[in-house]
Amino acid sequence: MDAQQLFEQGVAAQRAGQMARAENLYRQALKADAGHAAALHMLGFLKAQQGQMDEAITLLGKAVKRSGGDITILAHYGHAQLAAQQFEAALATYDRILSAQPGHFEALYNRGVILSQLQRFEESLVALDQALALQPRVITTLYNRAVVLVALERYAEALECYDRVLAEDPGYRPAMANRANVVLNLCDFARAAQITPASVASTGPVLTLMGYSDDKQLQLQCAAATAPPAHPPLWRGERYRHDRIRLAYVSADFNQHAVASQLAPLVEKHDRERFQVIGIATGRRDDSAVRQRLMKGFDRFHDFAGLNSDEIARKLREMEIDIAVDLGGHTGLSRLQIFAHRFAPVQVSWLGYPGTTGASYIDYLIGDGIVTPPEHQPFFTEKLVQLPGTYFPTDDTLQAGPLPDRAAAGLPPTGFVFCCFNAGWKITKPVFDVWMRLLKAVPGSVLWLKALSEPARHNLEREAASHGVDAARLVFAGEAPLADHLARHGLADLFLDTVPYNAHATAAHALWTGLPVLTLQGEDFAARVSASLLNAAELPELVTYTLGDYEALALRLAREPELLKRFKDRLKNGRATAPLFDGDLFRRNIEAAFIAMRT
C-alpha cells in the first residue's frame, strides 16, 4: 500500500475517533514517503490535539516546508507554537499568513494575543481591532481587547468592552473577573458596591478579591481553584551534594518593578560561602538600573522570557536547584505553572504575592508573626515560615533627591498634607469616606494622591463633592523618578493607609523617608503588611484595629503637631536602630529560614 492510501485511511480513522489507529497509519505513510506533506500535517495536528507540542511543532514545521506555505498548515503550525508559548516564532508564522491573506481573522486575532503576551500593547490593540472589524461579535476578541486596554490603563474603555462581552455571554467568567478589577481601578464606588466578594472569589483572580475583601477562607478557595494543576514531578527525591545551596529566585518582574527593587539589596548581601544565588527572569526585559543591578548582583542570571513554562522547569531541574523561590504567585505575568512541574526539592512563595498560592507544589510561604500568624495556618496550603521582625526587605542604599518646594509639587503653600501614594485600585469607599471627613475636620488640609487615570480622578473628585469637599483639595502627584518621589515625601505630614489592601512598598518608602504611616490592620496577609512594617520600625502605636480608631488617631495627629513630631523623630532615629532598616539582619534571618527548609 502506498503512502497516499495509508494517509487516506488515517484520515478516515481520525474522523471515526480512532486516534491510535490514525497515528499508526500516518506513521506508516511517512515510512513510505518521509516528505508526504499531508501526512506530516495531520500527524502534527493530531499530536497538537494530544498536547505533545514539541513533536507537533517538528512535524508541522516539516509540513510547512513541504507544502510551500499552505495557509491551513501554517495556521496549525502557528497554533502549536502559540500553545507552546513560542511567541516570537508563532508571531512570525501568523505574519507569514497575513502577508498572503491580509484579512485572515484567526491570524489577526492570534497576532493580537501574542503581542499582548509580549507586552507590545499598542500593536496588539491594532491587530485585535482589525480582527473585530472582520467579526465584531466574537467575544474572545472583545475580551482580549479589554485585557490590552487595561494594560494601557484605559480603564473606562476596558469597562465598556467587558460590558459588551457580558451582554453577549452573561456567564463569561474571565470577563466577570477582570471587570471587577477594572471597577476598582476606576475608583467607581457605585459599581464596586454591586460586586460581592463571593462573586469575585468564584471567578478569580484572587488578587482582585483582595481588593474587595480580607476574607481568608474565600481567598484560599479562590487561590486553590485558580492555581495551575500539578504535573508529574521532574525532581524525584534525589539528594544533591553541592558545596553551596543553589538558591534560585524566579520572577517576571526583574525590570522596573517594586519586587526587583526590594530584592536587589538582598541578592547583593547573600552569604556567598553558603549560597549560590541565581536569578531566573521570565518577564519582559528593560534597560532599567534595577535590572542591571540584579544582573550584576546574581551569581548567575538567566533570561528565560522566551521559553515556555515546561522548558523553564526542565532547565531549572538540570541546574539542580536546591531551593526555588517564586516571587509572583497569582500576580500579573507570573508563572506559577513552572513550579507545578516540581523541579526542585524545596519550593517557596515569598514577597511579590501576599497570600496563599493554593498550590500543593509550593512547600513554604515566608511571612512573619503579623502577616501570617500561626493561627492563620489553616488558610494556607503552604507551611508558614515566620521571619523575626518582618518578612519585608528594605533597601538601605536608597537615596532621595533634594526636597522640592510645595508649589513645584502642586501643593498649596500652607495646610496639613494627608497623603496616600497607593495604587488607585486600593482606594475603597469606607476609607475614602474617612478621608473626606478628615479634610472637613482639618481646615486647609489636602489629600495628596498618586496620579490616576482621568476617569478614576473624576470619580474621586465627584465623590469628594458629594461629601461637601472641594475637589481642588485632592492633589494628584505626577510620575517622578524614585529619588525625586522619595524626596517629595518630606512635604507630607501623614501617610494614610488603605483597607482592605494595605500599602506595601509604598509604606516602606514612606517610613524610610521619615513619614509616619497610619494603618488599619485587617484579617488577611495583604491587610497586615503595613502593621508588619510599623512594628519593625518600632512604631506599633500607629497600627489601629477599627475604622473608628483609624479616623480618630488620624484626626489627633493632624491636630497635635507635637505628637506627630515625636513619631517623626522616632522614625528618623530608627533609621539607625530599627529592624526594618537593617538589611544585614534581614539577610541573616531569611538565610537561616532557607537553611532550615533544606534540612
XYZ file of C-alpha atoms in Angstrom:
599
model
C 0.000 0.000 0.000
C 1.448 3.386 -0.980
C 1.803 6.470 1.225
C -1.287 8.222 -0.128
C -3.532 5.234 0.542
C -2.170 4.886 4.084
C -2.719 8.613 4.619
C -6.339 8.439 3.413
C -7.040 5.510 5.728
C -5.502 7.526 8.560
C -7.855 10.444 7.864
C -10.834 8.065 7.888
C -9.710 6.571 11.203
C -9.257 10.023 12.729
C -12.734 11.079 11.605
C -14.078 7.929 13.244
C -12.361 8.856 16.508
C -9.809 6.049 16.223
C -6.831 8.196 17.152
C -4.316 5.449 17.890
C -5.065 3.764 14.548
C -4.886 7.128 12.758
C -1.479 7.862 14.264
C -0.176 4.440 13.267
C -1.380 4.876 9.679
C 0.143 8.349 9.387
C 3.462 6.985 10.640
C 3.302 4.139 8.112
C 2.628 6.695 5.384
C 5.706 8.643 6.442
C 7.819 5.491 6.404
C 6.752 5.034 2.812
C 7.280 8.715 1.966
C 9.079 10.814 4.608
C 8.168 14.013 2.796
C 4.410 13.405 2.478
C 3.178 16.882 3.402
C -0.401 15.893 4.188
C 0.677 13.023 6.487
C 3.147 15.311 8.264
C 0.388 17.871 8.657
C -2.276 15.545 10.018
C 0.085 13.706 12.361
C 1.364 17.048 13.640
C -2.192 18.288 14.076
C -3.058 15.082 15.955
C -0.057 15.428 18.295
C -1.021 19.046 18.987
C -4.519 17.907 19.948
C -2.890 15.446 22.356
C -0.827 18.264 23.903
C 2.501 16.895 22.648
C 3.643 20.246 21.325
C 7.328 19.561 20.758
C 6.621 16.744 18.326
C 3.688 18.629 16.815
C 5.866 21.653 16.049
C 8.566 19.487 14.475
C 6.083 17.673 12.239
C 4.145 20.787 11.268
C 7.369 22.653 10.531
C 8.332 19.929 8.070
C 4.829 20.037 6.584
C 5.101 23.792 6.042
C 8.363 23.348 4.130
C 6.950 20.516 2.019
C 3.639 22.269 1.282
C 5.093 25.524 0.018
C 3.264 27.616 2.623
C -0.245 26.128 2.657
C -2.368 28.501 4.773
C -4.156 25.774 6.748
C -0.882 24.065 7.632
C 0.653 27.408 8.579
C -2.331 28.146 10.818
C -1.978 24.826 12.641
C 1.774 25.406 12.939
C 1.191 28.833 14.471
C -1.401 27.455 16.903
C 1.049 24.803 18.108
C 3.805 27.388 18.563
C 1.403 29.624 20.468
C 0.273 26.758 22.695
C 3.929 26.030 23.447
C 4.436 29.724 24.309
C 6.938 30.115 21.482
C 5.621 33.615 20.973
C 8.200 35.083 18.611
C 8.101 32.023 16.345
C 4.296 31.995 16.327
C 4.215 35.708 15.539
C 6.427 35.124 12.513
C 4.119 32.327 11.343
C 0.997 34.481 11.614
C 2.754 37.353 9.849
C 3.516 34.938 7.029
C -0.181 34.039 6.795
C -1.199 37.697 6.782
C 1.257 38.540 4.017
C -0.651 36.036 1.858
C -4.148 36.758 3.240
C -4.343 40.176 4.975
C -7.921 39.502 6.081
C -7.239 36.178 7.817
C -9.270 36.517 11.040
C -7.533 33.866 13.150
C -4.082 35.142 12.243
C -5.045 38.704 13.209
C -6.642 37.531 16.453
C -3.733 35.335 17.476
C -1.271 38.026 16.464
C -3.059 40.352 18.887
C -2.908 37.773 21.673
C 0.815 37.167 21.156
C 1.685 40.859 21.038
C -0.190 41.279 24.298
C 1.862 38.480 25.851
C 4.996 40.239 24.600
C 3.704 43.461 26.208
C 3.587 45.231 22.842
C 0.158 46.520 23.729
C -0.349 49.272 21.162
C 0.442 46.844 18.337
C -1.785 44.231 19.951
C -4.704 46.635 20.008
C -4.307 47.345 16.295
C -4.380 43.632 15.438
C -7.399 42.934 17.645
C -9.297 45.889 16.209
C -8.597 44.555 12.712
C -9.939 41.159 13.785
C -13.045 42.772 15.296
C -13.694 44.671 12.070
C -13.959 41.281 10.358
C -16.025 39.541 13.061
C -17.445 42.149 15.502
C -19.215 39.774 17.896
C -16.515 37.231 18.698
C -16.351 37.522 22.480
C -12.821 36.177 22.847
C -11.587 39.023 20.667
C -13.600 41.566 22.650
C -12.271 40.076 25.878
C -8.640 40.214 24.809
C -9.125 43.763 23.564
C -10.303 44.688 27.072
C -7.251 42.988 28.593
C -4.981 45.103 26.389
C -6.884 48.287 27.273
C -6.318 47.518 30.959
C -2.600 47.102 30.311
C -2.676 50.536 28.646
C -4.547 51.879 31.708
C -7.504 52.841 29.511
C -9.898 51.555 32.131
C -13.106 53.258 31.004
C -12.759 51.761 27.512
C -11.907 48.382 29.047
C -15.060 48.500 31.176
C -17.168 49.200 28.088
C -15.511 46.271 26.325
C -16.130 43.876 29.215
C -19.741 45.011 29.343
C -20.079 44.171 25.639
C -18.650 40.707 26.295
C -21.086 40.097 29.136
C -24.005 41.373 27.040
C -23.155 38.632 24.530
C -22.450 35.990 27.185
C -23.520 36.886 30.758
C -21.718 33.829 32.124
C -18.295 34.564 30.624
C -16.252 34.157 33.787
C -12.931 35.733 32.743
C -14.753 38.927 31.762
C -16.661 38.953 35.039
C -13.397 38.637 36.979
C -11.485 41.282 35.063
C -14.429 43.667 35.059
C -14.339 43.592 38.863
C -10.686 44.620 38.727
C -11.392 47.462 36.283
C -14.114 48.813 38.555
C -11.548 49.079 41.363
C -9.065 50.832 39.087
C -11.734 53.341 38.127
C -12.465 54.068 41.807
C -16.090 53.510 40.819
C -17.615 53.002 44.240
C -21.180 52.636 42.948
C -20.311 49.755 40.639
C -17.992 48.215 43.240
C -20.917 48.082 45.685
C -22.790 45.855 43.227
C -19.980 43.274 43.208
C -19.870 40.797 46.085
C -16.649 39.193 47.351
C -18.242 35.782 46.837
C -18.832 36.537 43.145
C -15.206 37.623 42.731
C -13.996 34.510 44.567
C -15.990 32.317 42.193
C -14.293 33.784 39.129
C -10.880 34.960 40.339
C -8.247 36.220 40.163
C -7.520 36.131 43.859
C -5.539 39.387 43.712
C -8.729 41.187 42.677
C -10.587 39.524 45.533
C -8.067 41.041 47.949
C -9.191 44.476 46.792
C -12.771 43.664 47.812
C -12.360 41.574 50.940
C -9.871 40.308 53.520
C -11.805 37.051 53.980
C -9.063 34.419 54.280
C -11.327 31.444 53.567
C -12.599 32.974 50.323
C -9.039 33.712 49.287
C -7.947 30.145 49.954
C -10.838 28.791 47.886
C -10.130 31.191 45.030
C -6.380 30.539 45.024
C -6.819 26.766 45.093
C -9.315 26.937 42.221
C -7.021 29.031 40.027
C -3.616 27.503 40.811
C -2.181 25.559 37.836
C -2.570 21.803 38.358
C 0.462 19.756 39.346
C 2.419 17.949 36.631
C 4.475 14.790 37.067
C 7.476 15.914 39.132
C 10.803 16.493 37.454
C 12.604 16.164 40.785
C 12.197 12.610 42.098
C 13.762 12.742 45.521
C 17.433 12.988 44.578
C 19.780 14.369 47.246
C 22.176 16.919 45.843
C 25.715 17.251 47.229
C 26.535 20.838 46.346
C 29.244 22.836 48.103
C 26.765 25.717 48.423
C 22.993 25.870 48.477
C 21.756 26.694 44.990
C 19.116 29.350 45.636
C 17.043 30.485 42.635
C 14.724 33.473 42.596
C 12.121 33.208 39.822
C 10.231 36.311 38.718
C 8.518 38.015 35.801
C 9.320 41.342 37.485
C 13.091 41.636 37.103
C 12.599 45.036 35.466
C 11.382 48.448 36.652
C 9.185 46.990 39.388
C 8.857 47.163 43.164
C 9.739 43.478 43.602
C 13.030 43.933 41.763
C 13.895 46.985 43.862
C 13.132 45.167 47.112
C 15.097 42.064 46.155
C 18.251 43.706 44.779
C 19.914 44.601 48.107
C 19.290 41.107 49.495
C 20.811 39.481 46.411
C 23.910 41.601 46.897
C 24.172 40.779 50.606
C 23.658 36.992 50.470
C 26.424 34.940 52.079
C 28.338 33.523 49.124
C 30.111 30.964 51.281
C 26.760 29.269 51.881
C 24.669 30.226 48.837
C 24.995 30.383 45.102
C 22.329 32.920 44.135
C 20.651 32.524 40.742
C 18.203 34.859 39.029
C 15.572 33.476 36.652
C 13.808 36.185 34.646
C 10.563 35.139 32.978
C 9.112 38.543 32.066
C 9.914 41.484 29.860
C 13.435 42.843 29.833
C 14.217 46.526 30.034
C 17.276 48.708 30.412
C 16.363 49.931 33.892
C 19.003 50.492 36.523
C 17.396 47.939 38.829
C 17.574 45.182 36.197
C 21.237 45.998 35.591
C 21.790 45.914 39.334
C 20.197 42.472 39.610
C 22.119 41.081 36.656
C 25.325 42.199 38.319
C 24.260 41.046 41.797
C 23.289 37.462 40.973
C 25.999 34.831 40.650
C 24.141 33.592 37.573
C 21.346 35.382 35.728
C 19.191 33.669 33.113
C 16.692 35.425 30.878
C 14.136 32.728 30.103
C 11.344 35.055 28.980
C 11.311 33.486 25.529
C 10.800 29.939 26.853
C 7.545 28.286 27.831
C 6.955 27.099 31.369
C 7.726 23.456 30.593
C 11.086 24.377 29.079
C 11.991 26.621 32.004
C 11.123 23.904 34.511
C 13.315 21.394 32.688
C 16.234 23.818 32.603
C 15.887 24.509 36.318
C 15.846 20.784 37.037
C 19.048 20.413 35.014
C 20.622 23.157 37.162
C 19.913 21.063 40.272
C 18.349 23.960 42.161
C 18.135 23.261 45.904
C 15.654 25.997 46.845
C 13.454 27.811 44.331
C 11.628 30.969 45.369
C 8.591 32.119 43.420
C 8.265 35.901 43.695
C 4.993 36.231 41.774
C 2.268 33.877 42.966
C -1.038 34.866 41.364
C 0.123 38.285 40.153
C 0.313 39.706 36.644
C 2.548 37.747 34.291
C 3.998 35.443 36.947
C 4.457 31.795 36.003
C 3.361 29.636 38.883
C 2.969 26.822 36.343
C 6.765 26.482 36.240
C 6.648 25.299 39.847
C 3.804 22.898 39.002
C 6.500 20.659 37.484
C 8.205 20.266 40.899
C 11.709 20.862 39.574
C 13.325 21.485 42.989
C 13.229 19.707 46.364
C 12.174 22.927 48.135
C 9.766 25.378 46.501
C 8.871 28.605 48.284
C 6.491 31.550 47.872
C 7.690 34.961 49.041
C 7.478 38.709 48.626
C 5.562 39.508 45.428
C 2.200 37.954 46.291
C 0.599 38.431 49.727
C -1.384 35.241 50.213
C -1.584 31.511 49.745
C -0.966 30.138 46.276
C -3.369 27.272 46.981
C -0.844 25.026 45.218
C 0.271 21.642 46.543
C 3.725 22.011 44.985
C 4.670 25.149 46.947
C 6.118 23.881 50.212
C 6.637 27.043 52.236
C 5.394 30.614 52.402
C 7.629 33.179 54.065
C 5.844 35.638 56.334
C 6.162 36.902 59.861
C 4.228 36.888 63.101
C 1.886 39.665 61.950
C 1.133 38.962 58.281
C 0.973 35.177 58.800
C 0.418 34.440 62.495
C 0.385 30.724 63.406
C -3.387 30.706 63.891
C -3.786 31.542 60.185
C -2.110 28.279 59.065
C -5.472 26.655 58.129
C -5.888 29.288 55.398
C -2.582 28.442 53.693
C -1.708 25.333 51.710
C 1.979 26.093 52.313
C 3.757 25.627 55.629
C 4.173 29.072 57.167
C 7.695 30.265 57.922
C 7.857 33.182 60.371
C 10.769 35.572 59.978
C 11.699 37.608 63.063
C 10.640 41.238 62.709
C 9.186 41.454 59.217
C 9.075 39.360 56.061
C 9.611 42.533 54.009
C 13.112 43.550 52.836
C 14.065 47.196 52.532
C 16.881 48.851 50.642
C 19.316 50.672 52.914
C 21.109 52.118 49.877
C 18.181 54.283 48.750
C 18.967 57.903 48.024
C 16.434 60.736 47.972
C 16.831 63.822 45.835
C 16.559 67.396 47.076
C 13.338 68.461 48.786
C 11.104 70.297 46.276
C 9.009 73.274 47.273
C 5.286 72.843 47.735
C 4.358 74.828 44.654
C 6.538 72.622 42.432
C 4.751 69.580 43.847
C 1.329 71.093 43.180
C 0.581 71.624 46.873
C -0.850 74.797 48.414
C 1.651 76.978 50.330
C 0.209 76.065 53.726
C -2.033 73.468 55.326
C -1.771 69.900 56.625
C -0.945 67.315 53.945
C -2.540 63.897 54.250
C -1.102 61.628 51.600
C -1.535 58.155 50.129
C 0.631 57.050 47.229
C -1.032 53.650 46.916
C -2.396 52.458 43.581
C -5.889 53.733 42.890
C -7.478 50.278 42.935
C -6.707 50.022 46.650
C -8.885 53.048 47.489
C -12.268 51.836 48.738
C -15.349 53.785 49.739
C -15.157 53.179 53.524
C -11.632 54.575 53.769
C -12.303 57.387 51.305
C -15.293 58.435 53.401
C -12.948 58.696 56.399
C -10.508 60.769 54.372
C -13.252 63.201 53.380
C -14.365 63.605 56.994
C -10.746 64.337 57.926
C -10.487 67.040 55.267
C -13.653 68.653 56.570
C -12.400 68.470 60.167
C -8.943 69.924 59.393
C -9.343 73.322 57.692
C -6.876 73.995 54.887
C -5.768 70.382 54.652
C -5.365 68.489 51.384
C -5.238 64.858 50.341
C -2.207 64.081 48.157
C -2.713 61.003 45.962
C -0.832 59.132 43.283
C -1.602 60.156 39.711
C -4.622 58.229 38.444
C -6.324 57.761 35.103
C -8.582 60.649 34.164
C -11.834 58.691 34.740
C -10.654 57.491 38.176
C -9.657 61.013 39.121
C -13.048 62.356 38.067
C -14.811 59.644 40.096
C -12.892 60.596 43.233
C -13.466 64.300 42.655
C -17.185 63.672 42.219
C -17.201 61.565 45.383
C -15.436 64.366 47.277
C -18.021 66.855 46.097
C -20.783 64.566 47.370
C -19.190 64.922 50.819
C -19.149 68.688 50.524
C -15.381 68.776 49.944
C -13.918 70.997 47.222
C -12.377 68.713 44.594
C -9.377 71.055 44.474
C -8.362 69.665 47.859
C -7.477 66.400 46.117
C -3.956 66.828 44.727
C -2.568 64.242 42.313
C 1.195 63.687 42.207
C 2.715 63.249 38.784
C 5.116 60.481 37.845
C 8.677 61.052 39.057
C 11.988 59.160 39.282
C 12.329 57.237 42.531
C 14.835 59.645 44.092
C 12.524 62.591 43.421
C 9.488 60.648 44.606
C 11.221 59.775 47.864
C 12.230 63.401 48.326
C 8.709 64.744 47.984
C 7.545 62.634 50.912
C 9.148 65.371 53.002
C 6.287 67.684 52.036
C 3.624 65.374 53.506
C 2.605 65.236 57.153
C 0.890 61.846 57.465
C 0.530 58.823 55.187
C -2.991 57.351 55.355
C -3.116 53.662 54.524
C -5.821 51.850 52.533
C -8.000 48.902 53.520
C -8.525 46.035 52.896
C -5.344 46.057 50.782
C -2.566 47.910 52.586
C 0.398 49.860 51.344
C 3.382 47.560 50.858
C 6.406 49.067 49.076
C 4.750 52.479 49.310
C 4.594 52.194 53.105
C 8.221 51.053 53.279
C 9.275 54.048 51.200
C 7.282 56.443 53.361
C 8.784 55.099 56.575
C 12.294 55.193 55.101
C 11.831 58.907 54.331
C 10.626 59.594 57.873
C 6.931 59.986 57.022
C 4.647 58.320 59.606
C 2.181 55.790 58.223
C -1.188 55.251 59.878
C -2.712 51.863 59.128
C -5.694 49.695 59.934
C -4.730 46.042 60.447
C -7.160 43.682 58.763
C -7.618 39.931 58.621
C -5.594 38.644 55.675
C -1.935 38.923 54.696
C -2.439 41.902 52.345
C -4.301 43.804 55.072
C -1.466 43.366 57.608
C 1.661 44.378 55.711
C 1.782 47.961 56.963
C 1.300 46.702 60.514
C 4.290 44.411 59.999
C 6.385 47.304 58.707
C 5.345 49.642 61.521
C 6.175 47.086 64.189
C 9.575 46.503 62.582
C 10.047 50.297 62.529
C 9.215 50.263 66.275
C 6.058 52.350 65.819
C 3.281 49.928 66.833
C 1.154 52.834 68.123
C 0.338 53.753 64.514
C -1.456 50.434 63.968
C -5.219 50.613 64.538
C -7.799 47.848 64.517
C -11.112 49.555 63.718
C -12.058 52.201 61.191
C -13.233 54.424 64.025
C -9.867 54.243 65.779
C -8.084 54.873 62.480
C -10.094 58.042 61.907
C -9.719 59.250 65.496
C -5.937 58.804 65.526
C -5.546 60.494 62.133
C -7.509 63.493 63.405
C -5.497 63.618 66.622
C -2.183 63.545 64.740
C -3.374 66.350 62.465
C -4.427 68.476 65.425
C -1.482 67.748 67.735
C 1.723 68.696 65.889
C 3.929 67.817 68.880
C 2.595 64.262 68.935
C 3.185 63.906 65.199
C 6.683 65.330 65.578
C 7.542 62.717 68.202
C 6.648 59.958 65.743
C 8.726 61.613 63.022
C 11.680 61.926 65.389
C 11.390 58.273 66.339
C 11.357 57.303 62.666
C 14.412 59.441 61.976
C 16.317 57.908 64.892
C 15.074 54.432 63.988
C 16.901 54.522 60.664
C 19.991 53.513 62.620
C 18.436 51.045 65.062
C 15.030 49.669 63.976
C 14.933 46.157 62.425
C 13.011 47.420 59.394
C 16.043 49.331 58.172
C 18.699 46.709 58.986
C 19.375 44.933 55.706
C 22.060 42.656 57.081
C 19.813 41.499 59.922
C 17.107 40.673 57.390
C 19.621 38.768 55.291
C 20.676 36.643 58.237
C 17.060 35.935 59.174
C 15.955 34.783 55.739
C 19.115 32.742 55.183
C 18.501 30.930 58.456
C 14.989 30.159 57.206
C 16.309 28.805 53.894
C 18.826 26.575 55.676
C 16.094 25.224 57.951
C 13.879 24.447 54.950
C 16.614 22.416 53.318
C 17.416 20.236 56.326
